[in-house]
């Protein structure tokens, strides 16, 4: 653990992470796309749950576990290593670690969730948009030939992913997820190292990362959720490449090897 220490990165590092993240997604687009579609289907199913509290709980659980799967897929793509669907699922230990990170990240918003549930609010389109937003959704969905309900659910999916990533940034826990899942660190040491990385790179990571997430959220809104399919792969790959440079000192993606396995779909056959 003593060897795993954060490094100071260059001022333009966050923008390079965006480029490298998309490059990793481009190596295995089918695998990343399939993983994202599975997440999207689970999220849509969660919105059909009648009990409000359970609906909120499922919606909160999906982003960290889905992003974690894309994180492992990004590592496999960088190392040109084949990966099976089972390898993308968290182990029991990782589930506990993810839940621990979630408690920290969601802690300061639990009061808001409880208040919303007590007030009878539901995770539905009518409670999450004003009249102008609904008019825009109706007009744009009609133009694109999309059902309005499907478009709004896609928007909610993308925004939930961006919100979880933003919470990780605000709670200084951005690097805790890759440290716990890829390095096997316990939750508390992972959180401590993540905080140390922030102290070293606060002026480099902070504004650029928040700006990137804001741009992603805006793209999800303007595309009526169509961009949400890219949200989980992008965030998972961003987590990986940022962790890789800050803690492993590797700024660029490893060269792709032609003899490597192709990805989830191919490895499963």
PDB file of C-alpha atoms in Angstrom:
ATOM      1  CA  UNK A   1       0.000   0.000   0.000  1.00  0.00           C
ATOM      2  CA  UNK A   2       2.927   2.333   0.629  1.00  0.00           C
ATOM      3  CA  UNK A   3       3.910   2.104  -3.043  1.00  0.00           C
ATOM      4  CA  UNK A   4       0.443   3.143  -4.189  1.00  0.00           C
ATOM      5  CA  UNK A   5       0.634   6.899  -3.785  1.00  0.00           C
ATOM      6  CA  UNK A   6      -0.977   9.668  -5.858  1.00  0.00           C
ATOM      7  CA  UNK A   7       1.076  11.695  -8.316  1.00  0.00           C
ATOM      8  CA  UNK A   8       0.742  15.286  -9.440  1.00  0.00           C
ATOM      9  CA  UNK A   9      -0.572  15.442 -13.008  1.00  0.00           C
ATOM     10  CA  UNK A  10      -0.301  18.100 -15.700  1.00  0.00           C
ATOM     11  CA  UNK A  11      -2.808  20.918 -15.985  1.00  0.00           C
ATOM     12  CA  UNK A  12      -4.301  19.486 -19.186  1.00  0.00           C
ATOM     13  CA  UNK A  13      -4.637  15.960 -17.772  1.00  0.00           C
ATOM     14  CA  UNK A  14      -8.471  15.973 -17.415  1.00  0.00           C
ATOM     15  CA  UNK A  15      -8.910  16.808 -21.102  1.00  0.00           C
ATOM     16  CA  UNK A  16      -6.490  14.026 -22.024  1.00  0.00           C
ATOM     17  CA  UNK A  17      -8.538  11.651 -19.858  1.00  0.00           C
ATOM     18  CA  UNK A  18     -11.612  12.445 -21.938  1.00  0.00           C
ATOM     19  CA  UNK A  19      -9.744  11.600 -25.152  1.00  0.00           C
ATOM     20  CA  UNK A  20      -8.229   8.412 -23.751  1.00  0.00           C
ATOM     21  CA  UNK A  21     -11.587   7.315 -22.313  1.00  0.00           C
ATOM     22  CA  UNK A  22     -13.290   7.541 -25.701  1.00  0.00           C
ATOM     23  CA  UNK A  23     -10.339   5.724 -27.269  1.00  0.00           C
ATOM     24  CA  UNK A  24     -10.816   2.796 -24.876  1.00  0.00           C
ATOM     25  CA  UNK A  25     -14.549   2.706 -25.608  1.00  0.00           C
ATOM     26  CA  UNK A  26     -13.714   2.638 -29.317  1.00  0.00           C
ATOM     27  CA  UNK A  27     -11.660  -0.523 -28.838  1.00  0.00           C
ATOM     28  CA  UNK A  28     -14.697  -2.499 -27.659  1.00  0.00           C
ATOM     29  CA  UNK A  29     -17.822  -0.569 -28.637  1.00  0.00           C
ATOM     30  CA  UNK A  30     -20.061  -3.641 -28.700  1.00  0.00           C
ATOM     31  CA  UNK A  31     -19.074  -4.716 -25.188  1.00  0.00           C
ATOM     32  CA  UNK A  32     -19.492  -1.220 -23.740  1.00  0.00           C
ATOM     33  CA  UNK A  33     -22.779  -0.731 -25.593  1.00  0.00           C
ATOM     34  CA  UNK A  34     -24.197  -4.043 -24.397  1.00  0.00           C
ATOM     35  CA  UNK A  35     -23.239  -3.277 -20.793  1.00  0.00           C
ATOM     36  CA  UNK A  36     -24.896   0.123 -21.014  1.00  0.00           C
ATOM     37  CA  UNK A  37     -28.075  -1.292 -22.558  1.00  0.00           C
ATOM     38  CA  UNK A  38     -28.362  -3.833 -19.740  1.00  0.00           C
ATOM     39  CA  UNK A  39     -28.067  -0.987 -17.232  1.00  0.00           C
ATOM     40  CA  UNK A  40     -30.674   1.009 -19.138  1.00  0.00           C
ATOM     41  CA  UNK A  41     -33.102  -1.924 -19.138  1.00  0.00           C
ATOM     42  CA  UNK A  42     -32.651  -2.442 -15.384  1.00  0.00           C
ATOM     43  CA  UNK A  43     -33.187   1.270 -14.745  1.00  0.00           C
ATOM     44  CA  UNK A  44     -36.369   1.323 -16.819  1.00  0.00           C
ATOM     45  CA  UNK A  45     -37.617  -1.718 -14.901  1.00  0.00           C
ATOM     46  CA  UNK A  46     -36.853   0.044 -11.605  1.00  0.00           C
ATOM     47  CA  UNK A  47     -39.056   2.976 -12.609  1.00  0.00           C
ATOM     48  CA  UNK A  48     -42.007   0.586 -12.833  1.00  0.00           C
ATOM     49  CA  UNK A  49     -41.743  -0.391  -9.153  1.00  0.00           C
ATOM     50  CA  UNK A  50     -44.811   0.926  -7.349  1.00  0.00           C
ATOM     51  CA  UNK A  51     -43.280   1.531  -3.909  1.00  0.00           C
ATOM     52  CA  UNK A  52     -41.605   4.952  -3.926  1.00  0.00           C
ATOM     53  CA  UNK A  53     -38.854   4.157  -1.396  1.00  0.00           C
ATOM     54  CA  UNK A  54     -37.866   0.968  -3.219  1.00  0.00           C
ATOM     55  CA  UNK A  55     -37.883   2.827  -6.523  1.00  0.00           C
ATOM     56  CA  UNK A  56     -35.470   5.413  -5.154  1.00  0.00           C
ATOM     57  CA  UNK A  57     -33.235   2.714  -3.658  1.00  0.00           C
ATOM     58  CA  UNK A  58     -32.922   0.780  -6.915  1.00  0.00           C
ATOM     59  CA  UNK A  59     -32.289   3.978  -8.876  1.00  0.00           C
ATOM     60  CA  UNK A  60     -29.494   4.881  -6.434  1.00  0.00           C
ATOM     61  CA  UNK A  61     -27.887   1.429  -6.524  1.00  0.00           C
ATOM     62  CA  UNK A  62     -27.674   1.048 -10.297  1.00  0.00           C
ATOM     63  CA  UNK A  63     -25.186   3.850 -11.163  1.00  0.00           C
ATOM     64  CA  UNK A  64     -22.264   2.726  -8.950  1.00  0.00           C
ATOM     65  CA  UNK A  65     -22.570  -0.943  -9.885  1.00  0.00           C
ATOM     66  CA  UNK A  66     -22.990  -0.185 -13.589  1.00  0.00           C
ATOM     67  CA  UNK A  67     -20.104   2.281 -13.659  1.00  0.00           C
ATOM     68  CA  UNK A  68     -18.004  -0.293 -11.795  1.00  0.00           C
ATOM     69  CA  UNK A  69     -18.651  -2.838 -14.560  1.00  0.00           C
ATOM     70  CA  UNK A  70     -17.578  -0.319 -17.201  1.00  0.00           C
ATOM     71  CA  UNK A  71     -14.503   0.448 -15.088  1.00  0.00           C
ATOM     72  CA  UNK A  72     -13.385  -3.187 -15.247  1.00  0.00           C
ATOM     73  CA  UNK A  73     -14.195  -3.322 -18.953  1.00  0.00           C
ATOM     74  CA  UNK A  74     -12.037  -0.231 -19.555  1.00  0.00           C
ATOM     75  CA  UNK A  75      -9.110  -1.879 -17.767  1.00  0.00           C
ATOM     76  CA  UNK A  76      -9.505  -4.994 -19.908  1.00  0.00           C
ATOM     77  CA  UNK A  77      -9.631  -2.876 -23.077  1.00  0.00           C
ATOM     78  CA  UNK A  78      -6.474  -1.009 -22.068  1.00  0.00           C
ATOM     79  CA  UNK A  79      -4.615  -4.250 -21.420  1.00  0.00           C
ATOM     80  CA  UNK A  80      -6.046  -5.932 -24.543  1.00  0.00           C
ATOM     81  CA  UNK A  81      -7.337  -8.692 -22.325  1.00  0.00           C
ATOM     82  CA  UNK A  82     -10.473 -10.758 -23.006  1.00  0.00           C
ATOM     83  CA  UNK A  83     -13.176 -10.504 -20.374  1.00  0.00           C
ATOM     84  CA  UNK A  84     -16.282 -12.565 -19.650  1.00  0.00           C
ATOM     85  CA  UNK A  85     -19.634 -11.186 -18.449  1.00  0.00           C
ATOM     86  CA  UNK A  86     -19.096 -12.771 -15.030  1.00  0.00           C
ATOM     87  CA  UNK A  87     -15.863 -10.814 -14.583  1.00  0.00           C
ATOM     88  CA  UNK A  88     -17.823  -7.579 -14.903  1.00  0.00           C
ATOM     89  CA  UNK A  89     -19.978  -8.463 -11.905  1.00  0.00           C
ATOM     90  CA  UNK A  90     -18.700  -7.354  -8.482  1.00  0.00           C
ATOM     91  CA  UNK A  91     -17.638  -9.923  -5.904  1.00  0.00           C
ATOM     92  CA  UNK A  92     -19.235  -9.995  -2.459  1.00  0.00           C
ATOM     93  CA  UNK A  93     -16.324  -7.995  -1.054  1.00  0.00           C
ATOM     94  CA  UNK A  94     -16.625  -5.402  -3.807  1.00  0.00           C
ATOM     95  CA  UNK A  95     -20.360  -5.092  -3.192  1.00  0.00           C
ATOM     96  CA  UNK A  96     -19.656  -4.220   0.441  1.00  0.00           C
ATOM     97  CA  UNK A  97     -16.995  -1.715  -0.614  1.00  0.00           C
ATOM     98  CA  UNK A  98     -19.276  -0.065  -3.173  1.00  0.00           C
ATOM     99  CA  UNK A  99     -22.023   0.202  -0.573  1.00  0.00           C
ATOM    100  CA  UNK A 100     -19.560   1.838   1.817  1.00  0.00           C
ATOM    101  CA  UNK A 101     -18.572   4.412  -0.789  1.00  0.00           C
ATOM    102  CA  UNK A 102     -22.240   4.979  -1.589  1.00  0.00           C
ATOM    103  CA  UNK A 103     -23.026   5.688   2.060  1.00  0.00           C
ATOM    104  CA  UNK A 104     -20.439   8.448   2.040  1.00  0.00           C
ATOM    105  CA  UNK A 105     -21.432   9.825  -1.336  1.00  0.00           C
ATOM    106  CA  UNK A 106     -25.171   9.759  -0.785  1.00  0.00           C
ATOM    107  CA  UNK A 107     -25.047  10.632   2.902  1.00  0.00           C
ATOM    108  CA  UNK A 108     -25.695  14.328   2.545  1.00  0.00           C
ATOM    109  CA  UNK A 109     -28.611  13.785   0.125  1.00  0.00           C
ATOM    110  CA  UNK A 110     -30.451  11.157   2.182  1.00  0.00           C
ATOM    111  CA  UNK A 111     -32.389  13.859   3.999  1.00  0.00           C
ATOM    112  CA  UNK A 112     -33.654  15.183   0.678  1.00  0.00           C
ATOM    113  CA  UNK A 113     -34.662  11.708  -0.464  1.00  0.00           C
ATOM    114  CA  UNK A 114     -36.524  11.016   2.775  1.00  0.00           C
ATOM    115  CA  UNK A 115     -38.290  14.359   2.535  1.00  0.00           C
ATOM    116  CA  UNK A 116     -39.290  13.660  -1.049  1.00  0.00           C
ATOM    117  CA  UNK A 117     -40.607  10.217  -0.139  1.00  0.00           C
ATOM    118  CA  UNK A 118     -42.510  11.536   2.875  1.00  0.00           C
ATOM    119  CA  UNK A 119     -44.092  14.192   0.714  1.00  0.00           C
ATOM    120  CA  UNK A 120     -45.368  11.582  -1.696  1.00  0.00           C
ATOM    121  CA  UNK A 121     -43.077  12.529  -4.566  1.00  0.00           C
ATOM    122  CA  UNK A 122     -42.379   9.821  -7.124  1.00  0.00           C
ATOM    123  CA  UNK A 123     -39.627   9.366  -9.654  1.00  0.00           C
ATOM    124  CA  UNK A 124     -41.922  10.318 -12.513  1.00  0.00           C
ATOM    125  CA  UNK A 125     -41.710  12.844 -15.360  1.00  0.00           C
ATOM    126  CA  UNK A 126     -44.371  15.140 -13.921  1.00  0.00           C
ATOM    127  CA  UNK A 127     -42.408  15.747 -10.712  1.00  0.00           C
ATOM    128  CA  UNK A 128     -39.058  16.402 -12.357  1.00  0.00           C
ATOM    129  CA  UNK A 129     -39.796  19.076 -14.954  1.00  0.00           C
ATOM    130  CA  UNK A 130     -41.636  22.334 -15.318  1.00  0.00           C
ATOM    131  CA  UNK A 131     -44.078  23.197 -18.080  1.00  0.00           C
ATOM    132  CA  UNK A 132     -41.426  24.497 -20.475  1.00  0.00           C
ATOM    133  CA  UNK A 133     -39.345  21.337 -20.140  1.00  0.00           C
ATOM    134  CA  UNK A 134     -42.406  19.144 -20.782  1.00  0.00           C
ATOM    135  CA  UNK A 135     -43.259  21.180 -23.871  1.00  0.00           C
ATOM    136  CA  UNK A 136     -39.707  20.742 -25.163  1.00  0.00           C
ATOM    137  CA  UNK A 137     -39.811  16.999 -24.513  1.00  0.00           C
ATOM    138  CA  UNK A 138     -43.165  16.628 -26.271  1.00  0.00           C
ATOM    139  CA  UNK A 139     -42.020  18.547 -29.346  1.00  0.00           C
ATOM    140  CA  UNK A 140     -38.581  16.950 -29.610  1.00  0.00           C
ATOM    141  CA  UNK A 141     -39.833  13.417 -28.938  1.00  0.00           C
ATOM    142  CA  UNK A 142     -42.480  13.822 -31.636  1.00  0.00           C
ATOM    143  CA  UNK A 143     -39.860  15.039 -34.108  1.00  0.00           C
ATOM    144  CA  UNK A 144     -37.583  12.072 -33.321  1.00  0.00           C
ATOM    145  CA  UNK A 145     -40.436   9.574 -33.271  1.00  0.00           C
ATOM    146  CA  UNK A 146     -39.768   8.584 -29.641  1.00  0.00           C
ATOM    147  CA  UNK A 147     -42.420   7.901 -27.000  1.00  0.00           C
ATOM    148  CA  UNK A 148     -42.380  10.736 -24.455  1.00  0.00           C
ATOM    149  CA  UNK A 149     -42.227   8.353 -21.475  1.00  0.00           C
ATOM    150  CA  UNK A 150     -39.234   6.536 -22.982  1.00  0.00           C
ATOM    151  CA  UNK A 151     -37.414   9.815 -23.634  1.00  0.00           C
ATOM    152  CA  UNK A 152     -37.911  11.059 -20.074  1.00  0.00           C
ATOM    153  CA  UNK A 153     -36.746   7.743 -18.612  1.00  0.00           C
ATOM    154  CA  UNK A 154     -33.606   7.951 -20.726  1.00  0.00           C
ATOM    155  CA  UNK A 155     -32.992  11.471 -19.433  1.00  0.00           C
ATOM    156  CA  UNK A 156     -33.414  10.277 -15.843  1.00  0.00           C
ATOM    157  CA  UNK A 157     -30.944   7.453 -16.462  1.00  0.00           C
ATOM    158  CA  UNK A 158     -28.260   9.768 -17.809  1.00  0.00           C
ATOM    159  CA  UNK A 159     -28.790  12.383 -15.121  1.00  0.00           C
ATOM    160  CA  UNK A 160     -28.620   9.747 -12.362  1.00  0.00           C
ATOM    161  CA  UNK A 161     -25.214   8.626 -13.646  1.00  0.00           C
ATOM    162  CA  UNK A 162     -23.932  12.194 -13.873  1.00  0.00           C
ATOM    163  CA  UNK A 163     -25.300  12.953 -10.400  1.00  0.00           C
ATOM    164  CA  UNK A 164     -23.509   9.961  -8.863  1.00  0.00           C
ATOM    165  CA  UNK A 165     -20.243  10.964 -10.526  1.00  0.00           C
ATOM    166  CA  UNK A 166     -20.706  14.529  -9.287  1.00  0.00           C
ATOM    167  CA  UNK A 167     -21.291  13.243  -5.757  1.00  0.00           C
ATOM    168  CA  UNK A 168     -18.024  11.288  -5.976  1.00  0.00           C
ATOM    169  CA  UNK A 169     -16.253  14.500  -6.969  1.00  0.00           C
ATOM    170  CA  UNK A 170     -17.838  16.600  -4.233  1.00  0.00           C
ATOM    171  CA  UNK A 171     -17.110  13.931  -1.597  1.00  0.00           C
ATOM    172  CA  UNK A 172     -13.458  13.606  -2.784  1.00  0.00           C
ATOM    173  CA  UNK A 173     -14.145   9.923  -3.475  1.00  0.00           C
ATOM    174  CA  UNK A 174     -13.606   9.877  -7.252  1.00  0.00           C
ATOM    175  CA  UNK A 175     -10.617   7.513  -7.051  1.00  0.00           C
ATOM    176  CA  UNK A 176     -12.060   5.322  -4.296  1.00  0.00           C
ATOM    177  CA  UNK A 177     -14.022   3.126  -6.705  1.00  0.00           C
ATOM    178  CA  UNK A 178     -11.055   2.080  -8.907  1.00  0.00           C
ATOM    179  CA  UNK A 179      -8.755   1.789  -5.887  1.00  0.00           C
ATOM    180  CA  UNK A 180     -11.148  -0.616  -4.177  1.00  0.00           C
ATOM    181  CA  UNK A 181     -12.153  -2.631  -7.248  1.00  0.00           C
ATOM    182  CA  UNK A 182      -8.916  -2.756  -9.234  1.00  0.00           C
ATOM    183  CA  UNK A 183      -6.374  -2.675  -6.391  1.00  0.00           C
ATOM    184  CA  UNK A 184      -8.397  -4.520  -3.756  1.00  0.00           C
ATOM    185  CA  UNK A 185      -7.903  -1.816  -1.115  1.00  0.00           C
ATOM    186  CA  UNK A 186     -10.318  -1.679   1.822  1.00  0.00           C
ATOM    187  CA  UNK A 187     -12.822   1.162   1.700  1.00  0.00           C
ATOM    188  CA  UNK A 188     -11.222   3.499   4.252  1.00  0.00           C
ATOM    189  CA  UNK A 189      -7.666   3.363   2.804  1.00  0.00           C
ATOM    190  CA  UNK A 190      -9.148   3.851  -0.673  1.00  0.00           C
ATOM    191  CA  UNK A 191     -11.043   6.931   0.511  1.00  0.00           C
ATOM    192  CA  UNK A 192      -7.933   8.286   2.230  1.00  0.00           C
ATOM    193  CA  UNK A 193      -5.808   7.870  -0.900  1.00  0.00           C
ATOM    194  CA  UNK A 194      -8.544   9.427  -3.011  1.00  0.00           C
ATOM    195  CA  UNK A 195      -8.575  12.467  -0.735  1.00  0.00           C
ATOM    196  CA  UNK A 196      -4.768  12.694  -0.962  1.00  0.00           C
ATOM    197  CA  UNK A 197      -5.004  12.676  -4.753  1.00  0.00           C
ATOM    198  CA  UNK A 198      -7.436  15.589  -4.564  1.00  0.00           C
ATOM    199  CA  UNK A 199      -5.093  17.582  -2.360  1.00  0.00           C
ATOM    200  CA  UNK A 200      -2.308  17.183  -4.913  1.00  0.00           C
ATOM    201  CA  UNK A 201      -4.434  17.922  -7.972  1.00  0.00           C
ATOM    202  CA  UNK A 202      -7.356  20.027  -6.753  1.00  0.00           C
ATOM    203  CA  UNK A 203      -6.899  22.884  -9.213  1.00  0.00           C
ATOM    204  CA  UNK A 204      -6.379  20.420 -12.084  1.00  0.00           C
ATOM    205  CA  UNK A 205      -9.213  17.996 -11.365  1.00  0.00           C
ATOM    206  CA  UNK A 206     -11.940  20.159  -9.869  1.00  0.00           C
ATOM    207  CA  UNK A 207     -13.131  22.642 -12.480  1.00  0.00           C
ATOM    208  CA  UNK A 208     -12.370  20.515 -15.545  1.00  0.00           C
ATOM    209  CA  UNK A 209     -14.123  17.447 -14.116  1.00  0.00           C
ATOM    210  CA  UNK A 210     -17.233  19.371 -13.093  1.00  0.00           C
ATOM    211  CA  UNK A 211     -17.323  21.079 -16.502  1.00  0.00           C
ATOM    212  CA  UNK A 212     -17.112  17.693 -18.235  1.00  0.00           C
ATOM    213  CA  UNK A 213     -19.964  16.283 -16.152  1.00  0.00           C
ATOM    214  CA  UNK A 214     -22.075  19.388 -16.769  1.00  0.00           C
ATOM    215  CA  UNK A 215     -21.500  19.051 -20.514  1.00  0.00           C
ATOM    216  CA  UNK A 216     -22.480  15.380 -20.347  1.00  0.00           C
ATOM    217  CA  UNK A 217     -25.670  16.203 -18.434  1.00  0.00           C
ATOM    218  CA  UNK A 218     -26.564  18.913 -20.960  1.00  0.00           C
ATOM    219  CA  UNK A 219     -25.984  16.487 -23.836  1.00  0.00           C
ATOM    220  CA  UNK A 220     -28.248  13.922 -22.179  1.00  0.00           C
ATOM    221  CA  UNK A 221     -30.986  16.527 -21.750  1.00  0.00           C
ATOM    222  CA  UNK A 222     -30.748  17.917 -25.279  1.00  0.00           C
ATOM    223  CA  UNK A 223     -30.671  14.445 -26.851  1.00  0.00           C
ATOM    224  CA  UNK A 224     -33.692  13.328 -24.793  1.00  0.00           C
ATOM    225  CA  UNK A 225     -31.689  10.591 -23.146  1.00  0.00           C
ATOM    226  CA  UNK A 226     -30.183   9.098 -26.302  1.00  0.00           C
ATOM    227  CA  UNK A 227     -26.729  10.131 -25.086  1.00  0.00           C
ATOM    228  CA  UNK A 228     -27.357   8.226 -21.841  1.00  0.00           C
ATOM    229  CA  UNK A 229     -26.246   5.034 -23.590  1.00  0.00           C
ATOM    230  CA  UNK A 230     -22.722   6.507 -23.632  1.00  0.00           C
ATOM    231  CA  UNK A 231     -22.861   7.863 -20.076  1.00  0.00           C
ATOM    232  CA  UNK A 232     -21.908   4.738 -18.113  1.00  0.00           C
ATOM    233  CA  UNK A 233     -19.104   3.644 -20.502  1.00  0.00           C
ATOM    234  CA  UNK A 234     -17.704   7.183 -20.533  1.00  0.00           C
ATOM    235  CA  UNK A 235     -17.733   7.555 -16.745  1.00  0.00           C
ATOM    236  CA  UNK A 236     -16.268   4.086 -16.198  1.00  0.00           C
ATOM    237  CA  UNK A 237     -13.482   4.731 -18.701  1.00  0.00           C
ATOM    238  CA  UNK A 238     -12.831   8.194 -17.220  1.00  0.00           C
ATOM    239  CA  UNK A 239     -12.509   6.678 -13.758  1.00  0.00           C
ATOM    240  CA  UNK A 240     -10.013   4.153 -15.061  1.00  0.00           C
ATOM    241  CA  UNK A 241      -7.751   6.467 -17.075  1.00  0.00           C
ATOM    242  CA  UNK A 242      -7.668   9.113 -14.327  1.00  0.00           C
ATOM    243  CA  UNK A 243      -6.797   6.495 -11.685  1.00  0.00           C
ATOM    244  CA  UNK A 244      -4.204   4.989 -14.030  1.00  0.00           C
ATOM    245  CA  UNK A 245      -2.342   8.268 -14.465  1.00  0.00           C
ATOM    246  CA  UNK A 246      -2.636   9.565 -10.903  1.00  0.00           C
ATOM    247  CA  UNK A 247      -1.706   6.306  -9.157  1.00  0.00           C
ATOM    248  CA  UNK A 248       0.129   4.233 -11.782  1.00  0.00           C
ATOM    249  CA  UNK A 249       1.822   7.028 -13.712  1.00  0.00           C
ATOM    250  CA  UNK A 250       0.524   5.852 -17.109  1.00  0.00           C
ATOM    251  CA  UNK A 251      -0.894   8.798 -19.059  1.00  0.00           C
ATOM    252  CA  UNK A 252      -1.559   7.174 -22.442  1.00  0.00           C
ATOM    253  CA  UNK A 253      -3.472   4.029 -23.324  1.00  0.00           C
ATOM    254  CA  UNK A 254      -1.424   0.897 -23.852  1.00  0.00           C
ATOM    255  CA  UNK A 255      -0.980  -0.063 -27.532  1.00  0.00           C
ATOM    256  CA  UNK A 256      -3.775  -2.337 -28.699  1.00  0.00           C
ATOM    257  CA  UNK A 257      -2.598  -5.861 -29.444  1.00  0.00           C
ATOM    258  CA  UNK A 258      -4.119  -7.540 -32.483  1.00  0.00           C
ATOM    259  CA  UNK A 259      -4.054 -10.950 -30.825  1.00  0.00           C
ATOM    260  CA  UNK A 260      -6.107  -9.827 -27.829  1.00  0.00           C
ATOM    261  CA  UNK A 261      -9.605 -11.045 -27.012  1.00  0.00           C
ATOM    262  CA  UNK A 262     -12.389  -8.936 -28.448  1.00  0.00           C
ATOM    263  CA  UNK A 263     -14.628  -8.265 -25.482  1.00  0.00           C
ATOM    264  CA  UNK A 264     -17.651  -9.370 -23.514  1.00  0.00           C
ATOM    265  CA  UNK A 265     -19.811 -10.610 -26.341  1.00  0.00           C
ATOM    266  CA  UNK A 266     -16.995 -12.502 -28.028  1.00  0.00           C
ATOM    267  CA  UNK A 267     -15.558 -13.928 -24.813  1.00  0.00           C
ATOM    268  CA  UNK A 268     -18.931 -15.313 -23.832  1.00  0.00           C
ATOM    269  CA  UNK A 269     -19.249 -17.362 -27.014  1.00  0.00           C
TER     270      UNK A 269
END
